[in-house]
Coordinates of C-alpha atoms in Angstrom, one line a residue:
X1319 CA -40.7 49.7 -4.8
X1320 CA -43.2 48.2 -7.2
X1321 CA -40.5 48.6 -10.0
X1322 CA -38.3 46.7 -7.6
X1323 CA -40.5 44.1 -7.0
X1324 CA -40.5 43.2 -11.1
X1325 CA -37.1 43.3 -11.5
X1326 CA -35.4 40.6 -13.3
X1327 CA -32.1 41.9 -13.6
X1328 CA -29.6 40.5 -11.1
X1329 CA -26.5 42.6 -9.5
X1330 CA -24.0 40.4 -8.6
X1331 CA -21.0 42.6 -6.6
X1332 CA -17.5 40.8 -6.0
X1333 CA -16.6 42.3 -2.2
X1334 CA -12.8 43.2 -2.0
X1335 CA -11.6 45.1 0.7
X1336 CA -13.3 48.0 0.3
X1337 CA -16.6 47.1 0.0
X1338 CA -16.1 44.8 3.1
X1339 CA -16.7 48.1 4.7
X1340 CA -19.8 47.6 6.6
X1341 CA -20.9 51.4 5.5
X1342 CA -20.2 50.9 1.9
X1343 CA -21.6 47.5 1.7
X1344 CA -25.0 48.7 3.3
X1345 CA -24.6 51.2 1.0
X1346 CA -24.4 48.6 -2.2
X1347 CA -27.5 46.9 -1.0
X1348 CA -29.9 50.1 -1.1
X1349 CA -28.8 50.4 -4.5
X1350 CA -29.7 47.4 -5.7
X1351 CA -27.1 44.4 -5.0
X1352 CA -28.7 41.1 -4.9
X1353 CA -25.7 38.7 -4.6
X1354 CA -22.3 38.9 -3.2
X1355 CA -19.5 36.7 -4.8
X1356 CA -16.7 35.9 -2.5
X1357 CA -13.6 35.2 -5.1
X1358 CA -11.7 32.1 -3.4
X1359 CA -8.9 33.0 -5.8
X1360 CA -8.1 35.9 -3.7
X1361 CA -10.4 35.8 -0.2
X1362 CA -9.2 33.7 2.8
X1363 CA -11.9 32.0 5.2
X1364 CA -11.3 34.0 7.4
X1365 CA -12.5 37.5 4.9
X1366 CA -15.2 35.4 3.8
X1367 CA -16.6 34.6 7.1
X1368 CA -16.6 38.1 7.8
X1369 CA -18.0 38.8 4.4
X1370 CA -20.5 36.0 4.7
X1371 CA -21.7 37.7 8.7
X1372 CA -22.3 41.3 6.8
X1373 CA -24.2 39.8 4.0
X1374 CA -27.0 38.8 6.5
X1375 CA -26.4 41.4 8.8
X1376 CA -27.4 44.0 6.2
X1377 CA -30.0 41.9 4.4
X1378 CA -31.6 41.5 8.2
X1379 CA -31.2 45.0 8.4
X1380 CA -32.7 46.6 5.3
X1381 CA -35.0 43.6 4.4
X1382 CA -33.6 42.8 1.3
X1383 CA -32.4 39.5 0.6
X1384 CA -28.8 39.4 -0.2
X1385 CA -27.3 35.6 -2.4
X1386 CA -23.8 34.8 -1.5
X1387 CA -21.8 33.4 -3.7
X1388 CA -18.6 31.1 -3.4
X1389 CA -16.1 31.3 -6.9
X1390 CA -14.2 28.6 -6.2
X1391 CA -10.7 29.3 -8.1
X1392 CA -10.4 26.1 -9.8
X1393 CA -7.1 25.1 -11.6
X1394 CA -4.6 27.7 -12.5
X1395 CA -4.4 28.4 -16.1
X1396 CA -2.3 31.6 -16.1
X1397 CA 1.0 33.5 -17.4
X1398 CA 3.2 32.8 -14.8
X1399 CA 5.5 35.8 -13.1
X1400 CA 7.1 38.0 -16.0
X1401 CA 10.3 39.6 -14.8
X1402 CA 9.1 42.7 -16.6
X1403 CA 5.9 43.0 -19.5
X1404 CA 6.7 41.6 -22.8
X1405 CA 6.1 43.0 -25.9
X1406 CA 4.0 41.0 -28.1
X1407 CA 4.9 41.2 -32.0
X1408 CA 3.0 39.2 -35.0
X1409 CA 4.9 36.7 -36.7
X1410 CA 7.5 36.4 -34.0
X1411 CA 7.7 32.3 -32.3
X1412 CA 7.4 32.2 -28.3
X1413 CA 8.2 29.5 -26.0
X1414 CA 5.4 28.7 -23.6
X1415 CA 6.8 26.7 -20.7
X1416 CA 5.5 25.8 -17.0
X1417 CA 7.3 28.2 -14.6
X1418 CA 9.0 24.4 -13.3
X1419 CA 10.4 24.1 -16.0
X1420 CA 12.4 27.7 -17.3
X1421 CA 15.9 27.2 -17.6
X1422 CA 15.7 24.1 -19.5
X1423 CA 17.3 23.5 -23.2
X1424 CA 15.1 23.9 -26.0
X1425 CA 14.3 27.4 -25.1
X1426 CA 16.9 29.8 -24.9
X1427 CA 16.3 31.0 -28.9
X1428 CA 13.1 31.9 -28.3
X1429 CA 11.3 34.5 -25.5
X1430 CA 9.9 32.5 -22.8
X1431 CA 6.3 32.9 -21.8
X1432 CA 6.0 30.9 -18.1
X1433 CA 3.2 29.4 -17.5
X1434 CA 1.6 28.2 -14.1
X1435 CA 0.0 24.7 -15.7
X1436 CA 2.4 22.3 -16.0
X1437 CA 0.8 19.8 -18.8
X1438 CA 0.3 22.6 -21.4
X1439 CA 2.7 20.3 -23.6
X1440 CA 0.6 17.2 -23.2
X1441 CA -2.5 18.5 -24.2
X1442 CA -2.1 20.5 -26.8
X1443 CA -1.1 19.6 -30.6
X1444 CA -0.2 21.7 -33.5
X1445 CA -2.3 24.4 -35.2
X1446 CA -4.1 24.1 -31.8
X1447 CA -4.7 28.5 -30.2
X1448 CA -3.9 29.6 -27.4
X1449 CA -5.5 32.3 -26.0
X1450 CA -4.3 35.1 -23.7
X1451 CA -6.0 38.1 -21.5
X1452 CA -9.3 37.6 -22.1
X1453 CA -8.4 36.4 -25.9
X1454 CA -6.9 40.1 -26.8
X1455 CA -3.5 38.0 -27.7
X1456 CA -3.9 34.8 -30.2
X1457 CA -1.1 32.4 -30.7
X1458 CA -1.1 29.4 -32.8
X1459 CA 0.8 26.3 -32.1
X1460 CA 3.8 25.3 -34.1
X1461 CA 5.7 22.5 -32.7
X1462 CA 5.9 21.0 -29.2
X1463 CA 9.1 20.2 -28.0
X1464 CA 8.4 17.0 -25.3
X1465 CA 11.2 16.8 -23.4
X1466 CA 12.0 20.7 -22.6
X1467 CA 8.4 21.1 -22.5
X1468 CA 8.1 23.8 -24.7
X1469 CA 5.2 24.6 -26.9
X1470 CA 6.4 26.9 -29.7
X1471 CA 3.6 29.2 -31.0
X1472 CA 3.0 32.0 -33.4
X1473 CA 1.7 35.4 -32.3
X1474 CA -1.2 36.0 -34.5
X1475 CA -1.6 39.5 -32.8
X1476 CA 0.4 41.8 -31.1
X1477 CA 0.1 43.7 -27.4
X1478 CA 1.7 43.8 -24.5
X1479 CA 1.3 41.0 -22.0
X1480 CA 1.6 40.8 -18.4
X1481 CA 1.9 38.4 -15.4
X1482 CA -0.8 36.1 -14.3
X1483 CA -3.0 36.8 -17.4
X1484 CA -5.4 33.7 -18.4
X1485 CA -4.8 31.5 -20.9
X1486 CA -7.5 30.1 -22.6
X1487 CA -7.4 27.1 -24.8
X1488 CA -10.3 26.7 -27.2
X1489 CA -11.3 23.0 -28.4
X1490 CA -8.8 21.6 -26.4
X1491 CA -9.3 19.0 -24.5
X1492 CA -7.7 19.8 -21.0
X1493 CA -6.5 17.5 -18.5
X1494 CA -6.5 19.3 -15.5
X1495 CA -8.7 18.3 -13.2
X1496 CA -12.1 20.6 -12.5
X1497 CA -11.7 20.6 -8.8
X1498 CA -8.4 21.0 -7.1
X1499 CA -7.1 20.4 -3.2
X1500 CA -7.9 24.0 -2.9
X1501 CA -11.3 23.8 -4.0
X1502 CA -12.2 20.5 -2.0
X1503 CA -11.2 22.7 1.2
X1504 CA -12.7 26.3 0.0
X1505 CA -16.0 24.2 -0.9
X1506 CA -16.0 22.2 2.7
X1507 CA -16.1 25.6 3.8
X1508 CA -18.7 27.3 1.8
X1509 CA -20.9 23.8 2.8
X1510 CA -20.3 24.8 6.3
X1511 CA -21.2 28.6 5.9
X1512 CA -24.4 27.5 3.9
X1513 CA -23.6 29.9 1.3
X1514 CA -26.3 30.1 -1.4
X1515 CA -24.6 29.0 -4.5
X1516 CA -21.2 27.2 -5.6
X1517 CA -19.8 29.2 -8.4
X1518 CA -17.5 26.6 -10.6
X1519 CA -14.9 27.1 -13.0
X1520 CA -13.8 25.3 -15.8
X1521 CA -16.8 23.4 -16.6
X1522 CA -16.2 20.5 -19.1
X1523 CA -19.1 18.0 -18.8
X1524 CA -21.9 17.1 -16.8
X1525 CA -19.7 15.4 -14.3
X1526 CA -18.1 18.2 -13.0
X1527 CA -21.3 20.0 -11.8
X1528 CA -22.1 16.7 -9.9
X1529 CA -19.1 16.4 -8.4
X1530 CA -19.7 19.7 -6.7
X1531 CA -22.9 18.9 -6.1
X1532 CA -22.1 15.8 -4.4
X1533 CA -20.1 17.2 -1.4
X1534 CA -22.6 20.3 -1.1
X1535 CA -25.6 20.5 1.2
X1536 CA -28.7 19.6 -0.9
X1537 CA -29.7 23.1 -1.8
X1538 CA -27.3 24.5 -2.5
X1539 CA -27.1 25.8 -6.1
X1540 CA -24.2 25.3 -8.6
X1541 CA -23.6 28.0 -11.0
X1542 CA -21.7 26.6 -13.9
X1543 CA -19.3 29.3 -15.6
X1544 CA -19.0 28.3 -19.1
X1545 CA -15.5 30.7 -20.9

């Protein structure tokens, strides 16, 4: 116990449905959790209540002080739905488009990768990179076609890609907004449940952390998650 009281190392455990098992979560907590991250990209209010009742249940319980944490989701940056994985070679031109817009003209010589953010072609210019899956797959950008929407890259690597990975764009300056409906209504929420701390993704400036911390309860921390 005196080691424990001296530690500075923080366990933070995302609870999925299996650890919303009261047995395995108690479980987690004797062996050292210290904060539980409920994943608004995934979790509805009505799992993270739940989650949220066991987290001070079992910190009552055992003593230990258990954090909980709200991720909000924040926009969605992501591969859209692949009809089956696609082979990634070097050298070979792709076609990024927003899932709203497959099936247009501009396209159909090139492989399509869908996309779930629709302004991909507005923000980005060319020799700009665009980063998949954790940035194992680089692309640069060639040409952007405005009016199909298509933003023809270059596969600097190769791999295989599939659905919903993230795309990452680094040095760009995106337009999507930090918070989204979604987020206004998962962070009225987490106000409401008095969770700990406001997880935030997408950080760009300053602004964005005040935002948040303008419709939370004074507090409340913000952690801001910088990719």
């Amino acid at each position: 116990m005196e080691a424990e009281r001296f530690r500075r190392a923080k366990i933070v455990c995302t609870i999925g449905p299996a650890s919303r098992d009261p047995d395995v979560f108690r479980e987690m907590a004797l062996a050292g959790m210290a904060a539980v991250r409920i994943n608004f990209s995934h979790a509805s209010h009505a799992e993270a209540t739940r989650v949220i009742s066991l987290a001070r249940d079992v910190a009552r319980q055992t003593g230990r002080p258990l954090a909980v944490i709200a991720d909000l989701q924040g926009p969605r940056i992501r591969v859209g739905e692949l009809a089956s994985p696609i082979e990634i070679e070097p050298g070979n031109q792709y076609c990024f488009l927003p899932e709203s817009a497959t099936g247009t003209s501009g396209a159909s010589d090139r492989i399509v990768i869908p996309t779930t953010y629709a302004g991909l072609a507005a923000d980005l210019q060319p020799a700009d990179r665009i980063l998949l899956a954790d940035g194992a797959l680089e692309f640069r950008v060639l040409d952007i076609d405005k009016e199909s929407l298509c933003v023809v890259a270059e596969a600097l690597n190769g791999g295989t890609l599939i659905s919903q990975r993230g795309i990452n764009l680094p040095g760009v300056e995106v337009q999507a907004p930090t918070l989204t409906e979604k987020d206004h209504e998962d962070l009225r929420f987490a106000t409401a449940q008095r969770v700990d701390y406001i997880a935030l993704s997408f950080v760009r400036r300053p602004g964005d952390v005040e935002s948040v911390k303008r419709e939370a309860e004074p507090g409340m921390l913000v952690i801001a998650k910088i990719e």
